[in-house]
PDB file of C-alpha atoms in Angstrom:
ATOM      1  CA  UNK A   1      86.965  71.100 114.651  1.00 40.00           C
ATOM      2  CA  UNK A   2      89.795  73.691 114.678  1.00 51.00           C
ATOM      3  CA  UNK A   3      91.665  74.321 111.424  1.00 64.00           C
ATOM      4  CA  UNK A   4      95.296  73.403 111.990  1.00 73.00           C
ATOM      5  CA  UNK A   5      97.426  76.061 110.265  1.00 79.00           C
ATOM      6  CA  UNK A   6      99.060  79.323 111.290  1.00 83.00           C
ATOM      7  CA  UNK A   7     100.195  82.707 110.004  1.00 84.00           C
ATOM      8  CA  UNK A   8     103.501  81.300 108.693  1.00 86.00           C
ATOM      9  CA  UNK A   9     101.582  78.890 106.464  1.00 87.00           C
ATOM     10  CA  UNK A  10      99.476  81.720 105.030  1.00 87.00           C
ATOM     11  CA  UNK A  11     102.584  83.820 104.384  1.00 86.00           C
ATOM     12  CA  UNK A  12     104.192  80.873 102.608  1.00 88.00           C
ATOM     13  CA  UNK A  13     101.133  80.470 100.393  1.00 89.00           C
ATOM     14  CA  UNK A  14     101.146  84.181  99.511  1.00 87.00           C
ATOM     15  CA  UNK A  15     104.829  84.044  98.635  1.00 86.00           C
ATOM     16  CA  UNK A  16     104.494  81.110  96.245  1.00 87.00           C
ATOM     17  CA  UNK A  17     101.327  82.590  94.727  1.00 86.00           C
ATOM     18  CA  UNK A  18     103.215  85.792  93.935  1.00 83.00           C
ATOM     19  CA  UNK A  19     106.525  84.266  92.812  1.00 83.00           C
ATOM     20  CA  UNK A  20     105.227  81.088  91.102  1.00 84.00           C
ATOM     21  CA  UNK A  21     108.217  79.168  92.445  1.00 85.00           C
ATOM     22  CA  UNK A  22     108.798  77.152  95.618  1.00 87.00           C
ATOM     23  CA  UNK A  23     112.524  77.914  95.504  1.00 86.00           C
ATOM     24  CA  UNK A  24     112.105  81.682  95.140  1.00 85.00           C
ATOM     25  CA  UNK A  25     109.361  81.780  97.764  1.00 85.00           C
ATOM     26  CA  UNK A  26     111.476  79.800 100.234  1.00 86.00           C
ATOM     27  CA  UNK A  27     114.400  82.170  99.665  1.00 85.00           C
ATOM     28  CA  UNK A  28     112.152  85.199 100.152  1.00 81.00           C
ATOM     29  CA  UNK A  29     111.008  83.858 103.527  1.00 83.00           C
ATOM     30  CA  UNK A  30     114.517  82.666 104.482  1.00 84.00           C
ATOM     31  CA  UNK A  31     113.518  79.048 105.095  1.00 85.00           C
ATOM     32  CA  UNK A  32     114.721  75.814 103.522  1.00 90.00           C
ATOM     33  CA  UNK A  33     112.767  74.474 100.570  1.00 88.00           C
ATOM     34  CA  UNK A  34     111.717  71.248 102.402  1.00 89.00           C
ATOM     35  CA  UNK A  35     110.445  73.309 105.346  1.00 90.00           C
ATOM     36  CA  UNK A  36     108.613  75.604 102.941  1.00 89.00           C
ATOM     37  CA  UNK A  37     106.980  72.645 101.159  1.00 89.00           C
ATOM     38  CA  UNK A  38     105.770  71.280 104.494  1.00 90.00           C
ATOM     39  CA  UNK A  39     104.030  74.573 105.223  1.00 90.00           C
ATOM     40  CA  UNK A  40     102.106  74.385 101.941  1.00 90.00           C
ATOM     41  CA  UNK A  41     101.241  70.719 102.458  1.00 90.00           C
ATOM     42  CA  UNK A  42     100.035  71.484 105.977  1.00 90.00           C
ATOM     43  CA  UNK A  43      97.804  74.282 104.708  1.00 89.00           C
ATOM     44  CA  UNK A  44      96.279  72.159 101.921  1.00 88.00           C
ATOM     45  CA  UNK A  45      95.693  69.229 104.303  1.00 88.00           C
ATOM     46  CA  UNK A  46      94.034  71.518 106.862  1.00 87.00           C
ATOM     47  CA  UNK A  47      91.709  72.992 104.232  1.00 87.00           C
ATOM     48  CA  UNK A  48      91.113  69.694 102.452  1.00 86.00           C
ATOM     49  CA  UNK A  49      91.632  71.245  98.997  1.00 88.00           C
ATOM     50  CA  UNK A  50      94.442  71.615  96.487  1.00 89.00           C
ATOM     51  CA  UNK A  51      95.536  75.228  96.224  1.00 91.00           C
ATOM     52  CA  UNK A  52      98.446  74.812  93.801  1.00 90.00           C
ATOM     53  CA  UNK A  53      99.159  72.815  90.653  1.00 87.00           C
ATOM     54  CA  UNK A  54     102.863  71.985  90.519  1.00 81.00           C
ATOM     55  CA  UNK A  55     104.974  70.977  87.522  1.00 75.00           C
ATOM     56  CA  UNK A  56     108.732  70.625  87.203  1.00 66.00           C
ATOM     57  CA  UNK A  57     108.944  74.162  85.813  1.00 71.00           C
ATOM     58  CA  UNK A  58     106.120  76.208  87.271  1.00 79.00           C
ATOM     59  CA  UNK A  59     103.584  76.543  90.048  1.00 85.00           C
ATOM     60  CA  UNK A  60     100.043  77.715  89.264  1.00 86.00           C
ATOM     61  CA  UNK A  61      97.080  78.498  91.471  1.00 89.00           C
ATOM     62  CA  UNK A  62      94.011  76.313  91.128  1.00 89.00           C
ATOM     63  CA  UNK A  63      90.646  78.028  90.817  1.00 88.00           C
ATOM     64  CA  UNK A  64      90.126  77.518  94.554  1.00 89.00           C
ATOM     65  CA  UNK A  65      93.664  78.758  95.146  1.00 86.00           C
ATOM     66  CA  UNK A  66      93.020  81.998  93.237  1.00 88.00           C
ATOM     67  CA  UNK A  67      89.963  82.770  95.318  1.00 89.00           C
ATOM     68  CA  UNK A  68      91.793  81.845  98.522  1.00 89.00           C
ATOM     69  CA  UNK A  69      94.758  84.027  97.515  1.00 87.00           C
ATOM     70  CA  UNK A  70      92.588  87.150  97.231  1.00 86.00           C
ATOM     71  CA  UNK A  71      91.152  86.551 100.687  1.00 87.00           C
ATOM     72  CA  UNK A  72      94.517  85.778 102.269  1.00 86.00           C
ATOM     73  CA  UNK A  73      96.073  88.895 100.757  1.00 81.00           C
ATOM     74  CA  UNK A  74      93.313  91.046 102.222  1.00 80.00           C
ATOM     75  CA  UNK A  75      93.608  89.288 105.570  1.00 83.00           C
ATOM     76  CA  UNK A  76      97.380  89.811 105.785  1.00 79.00           C
ATOM     77  CA  UNK A  77      97.115  93.437 104.673  1.00 74.00           C
ATOM     78  CA  UNK A  78      94.487  94.137 107.312  1.00 73.00           C
ATOM     79  CA  UNK A  79      96.679  92.488 109.928  1.00 75.00           C
ATOM     80  CA  UNK A  80      99.686  94.564 108.867  1.00 69.00           C
ATOM     81  CA  UNK A  81      97.639  97.765 109.010  1.00 64.00           C
ATOM     82  CA  UNK A  82      96.657  96.905 112.568  1.00 66.00           C
ATOM     83  CA  UNK A  83     100.125  95.940 113.734  1.00 63.00           C
ATOM     84  CA  UNK A  84     101.929  98.811 112.017  1.00 59.00           C
ATOM     85  CA  UNK A  85      99.730 101.221 113.920  1.00 55.00           C
ATOM     86  CA  UNK A  86     100.592  99.800 117.330  1.00 55.00           C
ATOM     87  CA  UNK A  87     103.541 101.525 118.991  1.00 51.00           C
ATOM     88  CA  UNK A  88     106.266  99.069 119.910  1.00 49.00           C
ATOM     89  CA  UNK A  89     104.918  96.283 117.712  1.00 47.00           C
ATOM     90  CA  UNK A  90     105.869  98.088 114.496  1.00 53.00           C
ATOM     91  CA  UNK A  91     109.564  97.485 115.132  1.00 51.00           C
ATOM     92  CA  UNK A  92     109.019  93.710 114.975  1.00 52.00           C
ATOM     93  CA  UNK A  93     107.198  93.652 111.634  1.00 61.00           C
ATOM     94  CA  UNK A  94     108.887  92.070 108.643  1.00 64.00           C
ATOM     95  CA  UNK A  95     108.294  92.666 104.971  1.00 73.00           C
ATOM     96  CA  UNK A  96     109.723  94.159 101.797  1.00 82.00           C
ATOM     97  CA  UNK A  97     109.194  97.330  99.779  1.00 90.00           C
ATOM     98  CA  UNK A  98     110.599  97.998  96.305  1.00 92.00           C
ATOM     99  CA  UNK A  99     111.014 101.591  95.204  1.00 95.00           C
ATOM    100  CA  UNK A 100     112.245 102.695  91.777  1.00 95.00           C
ATOM    101  CA  UNK A 101     114.003 106.029  91.332  1.00 93.00           C
ATOM    102  CA  UNK A 102     116.124 108.072  88.988  1.00 89.00           C
ATOM    103  CA  UNK A 103     119.709 108.215  90.366  1.00 84.00           C
ATOM    104  CA  UNK A 104     119.693 111.990  90.848  1.00 81.00           C
ATOM    105  CA  UNK A 105     117.058 111.626  93.600  1.00 83.00           C
ATOM    106  CA  UNK A 106     119.105 109.217  95.689  1.00 80.00           C
ATOM    107  CA  UNK A 107     121.198 111.801  97.507  1.00 71.00           C
ATOM    108  CA  UNK A 108     118.433 114.291  98.259  1.00 63.00           C
ATOM    109  CA  UNK A 109     115.468 112.011  98.965  1.00 71.00           C
ATOM    110  CA  UNK A 110     116.392 108.438  99.700  1.00 79.00           C
ATOM    111  CA  UNK A 111     119.110 108.866 102.306  1.00 79.00           C
ATOM    112  CA  UNK A 112     116.849 110.945 104.526  1.00 83.00           C
ATOM    113  CA  UNK A 113     113.553 109.127 104.091  1.00 90.00           C
ATOM    114  CA  UNK A 114     114.878 105.565 104.188  1.00 91.00           C
ATOM    115  CA  UNK A 115     116.900 106.358 107.304  1.00 90.00           C
ATOM    116  CA  UNK A 116     113.766 107.604 109.042  1.00 89.00           C
ATOM    117  CA  UNK A 117     111.766 104.618 107.813  1.00 90.00           C
ATOM    118  CA  UNK A 118     114.396 102.130 108.988  1.00 89.00           C
ATOM    119  CA  UNK A 119     114.423 103.634 112.481  1.00 88.00           C
ATOM    120  CA  UNK A 120     110.719 102.937 112.797  1.00 85.00           C
ATOM    121  CA  UNK A 121     110.541  99.627 110.893  1.00 84.00           C
ATOM    122  CA  UNK A 122     114.024  98.064 111.167  1.00 84.00           C
ATOM    123  CA  UNK A 123     112.964  94.623 109.919  1.00 79.00           C
ATOM    124  CA  UNK A 124     111.284  95.770 106.713  1.00 85.00           C
ATOM    125  CA  UNK A 125     113.691  95.409 103.803  1.00 85.00           C
ATOM    126  CA  UNK A 126     113.792  98.237 101.247  1.00 91.00           C
ATOM    127  CA  UNK A 127     114.942  97.415  97.709  1.00 91.00           C
ATOM    128  CA  UNK A 128     115.994 100.364  95.541  1.00 93.00           C
ATOM    129  CA  UNK A 129     115.874 100.084  91.745  1.00 92.00           C
ATOM    130  CA  UNK A 130     117.835 103.053  90.418  1.00 89.00           C
ATOM    131  CA  UNK A 131     117.597 103.465  86.672  1.00 88.00           C
ATOM    132  CA  UNK A 132     116.717 105.871  83.869  1.00 87.00           C
ATOM    133  CA  UNK A 133     113.433 107.760  83.947  1.00 89.00           C
ATOM    134  CA  UNK A 134     111.851 105.508  81.317  1.00 89.00           C
ATOM    135  CA  UNK A 135     112.951 102.343  83.116  1.00 91.00           C
ATOM    136  CA  UNK A 136     111.588 103.636  86.422  1.00 93.00           C
ATOM    137  CA  UNK A 137     108.279 104.399  84.741  1.00 93.00           C
ATOM    138  CA  UNK A 138     108.160 100.931  83.184  1.00 92.00           C
ATOM    139  CA  UNK A 139     108.842  98.931  86.349  1.00 93.00           C
ATOM    140  CA  UNK A 140     106.191 100.889  88.248  1.00 94.00           C
ATOM    141  CA  UNK A 141     103.675 100.423  85.419  1.00 92.00           C
ATOM    142  CA  UNK A 142     104.389  96.672  85.358  1.00 90.00           C
ATOM    143  CA  UNK A 143     104.015  96.377  89.129  1.00 88.00           C
ATOM    144  CA  UNK A 144     107.638  95.317  89.659  1.00 89.00           C
ATOM    145  CA  UNK A 145     108.136  98.258  92.026  1.00 93.00           C
ATOM    146  CA  UNK A 146     105.593  99.433  94.595  1.00 93.00           C
ATOM    147  CA  UNK A 147     106.090 103.066  93.588  1.00 95.00           C
ATOM    148  CA  UNK A 148     108.775 105.353  92.215  1.00 95.00           C
ATOM    149  CA  UNK A 149     110.463 108.750  92.297  1.00 94.00           C
ATOM    150  CA  UNK A 150     110.621 110.261  88.843  1.00 93.00           C
ATOM    151  CA  UNK A 151     110.307 113.401  86.743  1.00 91.00           C
ATOM    152  CA  UNK A 152     108.235 111.672  84.049  1.00 87.00           C
ATOM    153  CA  UNK A 153     104.858 110.004  84.371  1.00 86.00           C
ATOM    154  CA  UNK A 154     102.552 112.963  84.834  1.00 80.00           C
ATOM    155  CA  UNK A 155     100.988 112.459  81.395  1.00 82.00           C
ATOM    156  CA  UNK A 156     100.650 108.662  81.525  1.00 87.00           C
ATOM    157  CA  UNK A 157      96.996 107.531  81.708  1.00 89.00           C
ATOM    158  CA  UNK A 158      97.722 104.568  83.995  1.00 91.00           C
ATOM    159  CA  UNK A 159     100.131 106.366  86.325  1.00 93.00           C
ATOM    160  CA  UNK A 160      99.325 108.610  89.267  1.00 94.00           C
ATOM    161  CA  UNK A 161     101.899 111.419  89.625  1.00 94.00           C
ATOM    162  CA  UNK A 162     102.145 113.307  92.928  1.00 93.00           C
ATOM    163  CA  UNK A 163     104.484 116.334  92.623  1.00 92.00           C
ATOM    164  CA  UNK A 164     106.954 116.834  95.467  1.00 90.00           C
ATOM    165  CA  UNK A 165     109.568 119.281  94.264  1.00 87.00           C
ATOM    166  CA  UNK A 166     110.245 121.650  91.399  1.00 90.00           C
ATOM    167  CA  UNK A 167     113.908 122.323  90.695  1.00 90.00           C
ATOM    168  CA  UNK A 168     116.016 124.072  88.093  1.00 94.00           C
ATOM    169  CA  UNK A 169     119.053 122.901  86.191  1.00 96.00           C
ATOM    170  CA  UNK A 170     122.345 124.383  87.342  1.00 97.00           C
ATOM    171  CA  UNK A 171     125.894 124.506  85.994  1.00 97.00           C
ATOM    172  CA  UNK A 172     128.224 122.140  87.838  1.00 97.00           C
ATOM    173  CA  UNK A 173     131.902 123.070  87.892  1.00 97.00           C
ATOM    174  CA  UNK A 174     134.973 122.988  90.094  1.00 97.00           C
ATOM    175  CA  UNK A 175     135.590 125.825  92.550  1.00 96.00           C
ATOM    176  CA  UNK A 176     138.702 126.799  90.624  1.00 96.00           C
ATOM    177  CA  UNK A 177     136.794 127.102  87.309  1.00 97.00           C
ATOM    178  CA  UNK A 178     136.156 130.587  85.801  1.00 96.00           C
ATOM    179  CA  UNK A 179     132.344 130.057  86.003  1.00 97.00           C
ATOM    180  CA  UNK A 180     132.422 129.299  89.726  1.00 96.00           C
ATOM    181  CA  UNK A 181     132.470 132.967  90.770  1.00 93.00           C
ATOM    182  CA  UNK A 182     129.516 134.002  88.603  1.00 95.00           C
ATOM    183  CA  UNK A 183     126.061 134.615  90.081  1.00 95.00           C
ATOM    184  CA  UNK A 184     124.438 132.950  87.075  1.00 96.00           C
ATOM    185  CA  UNK A 185     125.515 131.453  83.764  1.00 96.00           C
ATOM    186  CA  UNK A 186     123.790 131.382  80.374  1.00 96.00           C
ATOM    187  CA  UNK A 187     123.673 128.228  78.289  1.00 95.00           C
ATOM    188  CA  UNK A 188     125.745 129.993  75.631  1.00 94.00           C
ATOM    189  CA  UNK A 189     128.459 130.737  78.211  1.00 95.00           C
ATOM    190  CA  UNK A 190     128.381 127.121  79.355  1.00 95.00           C
ATOM    191  CA  UNK A 191     128.982 125.997  75.785  1.00 93.00           C
ATOM    192  CA  UNK A 192     132.304 127.848  75.662  1.00 94.00           C
ATOM    193  CA  UNK A 193     133.897 125.215  77.879  1.00 96.00           C
ATOM    194  CA  UNK A 194     134.390 121.439  77.592  1.00 97.00           C
ATOM    195  CA  UNK A 195     130.877 120.162  78.215  1.00 97.00           C
ATOM    196  CA  UNK A 196     129.875 116.845  79.760  1.00 97.00           C
ATOM    197  CA  UNK A 197     126.361 115.481  79.213  1.00 95.00           C
ATOM    198  CA  UNK A 198     124.321 112.378  79.831  1.00 92.00           C
ATOM    199  CA  UNK A 199     123.524 110.128  76.871  1.00 90.00           C
ATOM    200  CA  UNK A 200     120.459 110.403  74.659  1.00 88.00           C
ATOM    201  CA  UNK A 201     118.911 107.475  76.544  1.00 83.00           C
ATOM    202  CA  UNK A 202     118.558 109.712  79.604  1.00 85.00           C
ATOM    203  CA  UNK A 203     115.297 111.466  80.401  1.00 84.00           C
ATOM    204  CA  UNK A 204     117.291 114.532  81.468  1.00 89.00           C
ATOM    205  CA  UNK A 205     118.945 114.684  78.050  1.00 90.00           C
ATOM    206  CA  UNK A 206     115.563 114.579  76.307  1.00 89.00           C
ATOM    207  CA  UNK A 207     114.203 117.319  78.553  1.00 91.00           C
ATOM    208  CA  UNK A 208     117.229 119.559  77.911  1.00 94.00           C
ATOM    209  CA  UNK A 209     117.324 118.913  74.163  1.00 92.00           C
ATOM    210  CA  UNK A 210     113.690 119.936  73.843  1.00 92.00           C
ATOM    211  CA  UNK A 211     114.110 123.065  75.975  1.00 93.00           C
ATOM    212  CA  UNK A 212     117.277 124.172  74.137  1.00 93.00           C
ATOM    213  CA  UNK A 213     116.128 123.407  70.593  1.00 90.00           C
ATOM    214  CA  UNK A 214     115.967 127.092  69.692  1.00 85.00           C
ATOM    215  CA  UNK A 215     119.092 128.233  71.533  1.00 86.00           C
ATOM    216  CA  UNK A 216     122.020 129.292  69.353  1.00 83.00           C
ATOM    217  CA  UNK A 217     125.483 128.127  70.399  1.00 87.00           C
ATOM    218  CA  UNK A 218     123.993 125.599  72.798  1.00 90.00           C
ATOM    219  CA  UNK A 219     126.583 123.392  74.565  1.00 94.00           C
ATOM    220  CA  UNK A 220     127.910 120.435  72.567  1.00 94.00           C
ATOM    221  CA  UNK A 221     129.221 117.539  74.601  1.00 94.00           C
ATOM    222  CA  UNK A 222     132.827 116.363  74.591  1.00 95.00           C
ATOM    223  CA  UNK A 223     132.046 113.517  77.017  1.00 96.00           C
ATOM    224  CA  UNK A 224     128.856 111.521  77.627  1.00 95.00           C
ATOM    225  CA  UNK A 225     127.869 109.339  80.597  1.00 93.00           C
ATOM    226  CA  UNK A 226     124.878 107.208  81.467  1.00 87.00           C
ATOM    227  CA  UNK A 227     124.178 108.753  84.878  1.00 85.00           C
ATOM    228  CA  UNK A 228     124.392 112.188  86.463  1.00 88.00           C
ATOM    229  CA  UNK A 229     126.515 110.850  89.330  1.00 86.00           C
ATOM    230  CA  UNK A 230     129.187 109.688  86.865  1.00 91.00           C
ATOM    231  CA  UNK A 231     129.035 113.035  85.103  1.00 93.00           C
ATOM    232  CA  UNK A 232     129.722 114.835  88.388  1.00 93.00           C
ATOM    233  CA  UNK A 233     132.718 112.597  88.931  1.00 94.00           C
ATOM    234  CA  UNK A 234     134.186 113.807  85.639  1.00 96.00           C
ATOM    235  CA  UNK A 235     133.475 117.422  86.593  1.00 97.00           C
ATOM    236  CA  UNK A 236     135.200 116.890  89.926  1.00 96.00           C
ATOM    237  CA  UNK A 237     138.198 115.446  88.080  1.00 96.00           C
ATOM    238  CA  UNK A 238     138.477 118.701  86.108  1.00 96.00           C
ATOM    239  CA  UNK A 239     137.424 117.322  82.717  1.00 97.00           C
ATOM    240  CA  UNK A 240     134.767 119.942  82.052  1.00 96.00           C
ATOM    241  CA  UNK A 241     131.463 121.467  83.144  1.00 97.00           C
ATOM    242  CA  UNK A 242     127.935 120.041  83.111  1.00 97.00           C
ATOM    243  CA  UNK A 243     124.264 120.949  83.473  1.00 97.00           C
ATOM    244  CA  UNK A 244     122.630 118.937  86.249  1.00 94.00           C
ATOM    245  CA  UNK A 245     119.421 118.948  88.300  1.00 92.00           C
ATOM    246  CA  UNK A 246     120.010 120.942  91.471  1.00 92.00           C
ATOM    247  CA  UNK A 247     119.149 118.044  93.791  1.00 88.00           C
ATOM    248  CA  UNK A 248     122.009 116.025  92.304  1.00 88.00           C
ATOM    249  CA  UNK A 249     124.563 118.536  93.576  1.00 90.00           C
ATOM    250  CA  UNK A 250     126.278 118.075  96.951  1.00 85.00           C
ATOM    251  CA  UNK A 251     125.825 120.657  99.703  1.00 83.00           C
ATOM    252  CA  UNK A 252     127.352 124.110  99.401  1.00 85.00           C
ATOM    253  CA  UNK A 253     130.302 123.197 101.644  1.00 88.00           C
ATOM    254  CA  UNK A 254     131.633 120.575  99.193  1.00 91.00           C
ATOM    255  CA  UNK A 255     135.407 121.122  98.866  1.00 94.00           C
ATOM    256  CA  UNK A 256     135.593 120.817  95.068  1.00 95.00           C
ATOM    257  CA  UNK A 257     132.191 121.239  93.397  1.00 96.00           C
ATOM    258  CA  UNK A 258     129.977 124.297  93.114  1.00 96.00           C
ATOM    259  CA  UNK A 259     126.684 124.958  91.332  1.00 95.00           C
ATOM    260  CA  UNK A 260     125.695 128.128  89.493  1.00 97.00           C
ATOM    261  CA  UNK A 261     122.094 128.815  88.359  1.00 97.00           C
ATOM    262  CA  UNK A 262     121.576 128.529  84.589  1.00 97.00           C
ATOM    263  CA  UNK A 263     119.420 131.009  82.673  1.00 95.00           C
ATOM    264  CA  UNK A 264     118.430 132.125  79.214  1.00 93.00           C
ATOM    265  CA  UNK A 265     116.434 129.935  79.381  1.00 94.00           C
ATOM    266  CA  UNK A 266     115.722 128.761  82.946  1.00 96.00           C
ATOM    267  CA  UNK A 267     114.912 125.037  82.683  1.00 96.00           C
ATOM    268  CA  UNK A 268     113.092 123.230  85.469  1.00 95.00           C
ATOM    269  CA  UNK A 269     111.727 119.775  86.132  1.00 93.00           C
ATOM    270  CA  UNK A 270     109.239 118.357  88.614  1.00 91.00           C
ATOM    271  CA  UNK A 271     110.138 115.422  90.835  1.00 91.00           C
ATOM    272  CA  UNK A 272     107.189 113.407  92.077  1.00 92.00           C
ATOM    273  CA  UNK A 273     105.963 110.091  93.398  1.00 95.00           C
ATOM    274  CA  UNK A 274     104.561 107.743  90.762  1.00 96.00           C
ATOM    275  CA  UNK A 275     102.367 104.714  91.333  1.00 95.00           C
ATOM    276  CA  UNK A 276     100.122 102.598  89.181  1.00 92.00           C
ATOM    277  CA  UNK A 277      96.510 103.772  89.249  1.00 90.00           C
ATOM    278  CA  UNK A 278      94.166 101.363  90.967  1.00 86.00           C
ATOM    279  CA  UNK A 279      96.933  99.518  92.790  1.00 83.00           C
ATOM    280  CA  UNK A 280      96.569  99.197  96.550  1.00 83.00           C
ATOM    281  CA  UNK A 281      99.939  99.442  98.247  1.00 86.00           C
ATOM    282  CA  UNK A 282     100.884  97.010 100.990  1.00 82.00           C
ATOM    283  CA  UNK A 283     100.896  98.570 104.483  1.00 80.00           C
ATOM    284  CA  UNK A 284     104.713  98.662 104.515  1.00 83.00           C
ATOM    285  CA  UNK A 285     104.851 100.335 101.087  1.00 88.00           C
ATOM    286  CA  UNK A 286     102.052 102.746 102.000  1.00 88.00           C
ATOM    287  CA  UNK A 287     103.946 103.905 105.072  1.00 87.00           C
ATOM    288  CA  UNK A 288     107.126 104.551 103.077  1.00 91.00           C
ATOM    289  CA  UNK A 289     105.072 106.351 100.415  1.00 93.00           C
ATOM    290  CA  UNK A 290     103.610 108.539 103.173  1.00 90.00           C
ATOM    291  CA  UNK A 291     107.100 109.370 104.478  1.00 90.00           C
ATOM    292  CA  UNK A 292     108.073 110.652 101.025  1.00 89.00           C
ATOM    293  CA  UNK A 293     104.817 112.586 100.740  1.00 86.00           C
ATOM    294  CA  UNK A 294     105.527 114.382 104.011  1.00 83.00           C
ATOM    295  CA  UNK A 295     109.020 115.453 102.984  1.00 72.00           C
ATOM    296  CA  UNK A 296     109.445 119.167 102.303  1.00 54.00           C
ATOM    297  CA  UNK A 297     112.101 120.884 100.243  1.00 42.00           C
ATOM    298  CA  UNK A 298     115.022 122.420 102.098  1.00 43.00           C
ATOM    299  CA  UNK A 299     114.668 126.133 102.638  1.00 35.00           C
ATOM    300  CA  UNK A 300     117.260 128.801 102.013  1.00 35.00           C
ATOM    301  CA  UNK A 301     118.993 127.079  99.098  1.00 42.00           C
ATOM    302  CA  UNK A 302     120.257 129.338  96.323  1.00 39.00           C
ATOM    303  CA  UNK A 303     119.695 126.714  93.632  1.00 48.00           C
ATOM    304  CA  UNK A 304     116.004 127.155  92.957  1.00 51.00           C
ATOM    305  CA  UNK A 305     114.531 124.132  94.738  1.00 50.00           C
ATOM    306  CA  UNK A 306     111.028 124.556  96.059  1.00 52.00           C
ATOM    307  CA  UNK A 307     108.325 122.281  97.353  1.00 51.00           C
ATOM    308  CA  UNK A 308     105.271 121.768  95.180  1.00 52.00           C
ATOM    309  CA  UNK A 309     102.056 122.364  97.091  1.00 49.00           C
TER     310      UNK A 309
END
């Protein structure tokens, strides 16, 4: 006798198994809660077993449900791998990918890669969690994001770090500022002007503080912000100068802002992809991860960006 359930029923089961909530699972699949419940009931009736234990507060998998969930997850992943590889069918696939990133990577990486990804998979939703370096590392380690873009994580035992780009810190100032016409600027010179920095909670601040610990007359901040993008807004408004990662700077034709390489010392950081070791990405997440992996640094920039081989 044929088993009377379909792919929608399996997707509903996977959603509730992952989210532990009928309401959240129904919202994720964009169906009403009664319609969602009918899918689960249909699946359990077709199999003749109870897959879920439901209370007023929580939904838990039964022992049979846990075993079934592993098999369904593998089945759906295999199906996605097959369909994503078929030209023309890929555009109809639906799904969701969550990527965590430090804000300074948004302009340089995300706009280009996500645009390319959306052209090929227009129905796959991409969720971006932009936060501090430590927060990005944490959400990837906890499995709340599929993978991340970060400059920390290379020394974590449970995190795989794949370098993409090495960049240097540059001085950000207005075009009408005295430093704008210099070929390079020392950290001591930078400290002679009103200096804007990110807060001590920032991974960039920690990196800079460590690198400049032995530098006399190092810059002392007049203003502090939480994010590099906010800091650049203050620079653009003429409130001071700042040290920022080169990828955070707009292109050279920006009407107000200019970057000047910093030296004595030259401070660099590595941007890379991070993912939890041992975690198998979904087909949709794996494809986006591959798009980032293929991205190369722009050539001919005077700011010290280079791809990491």
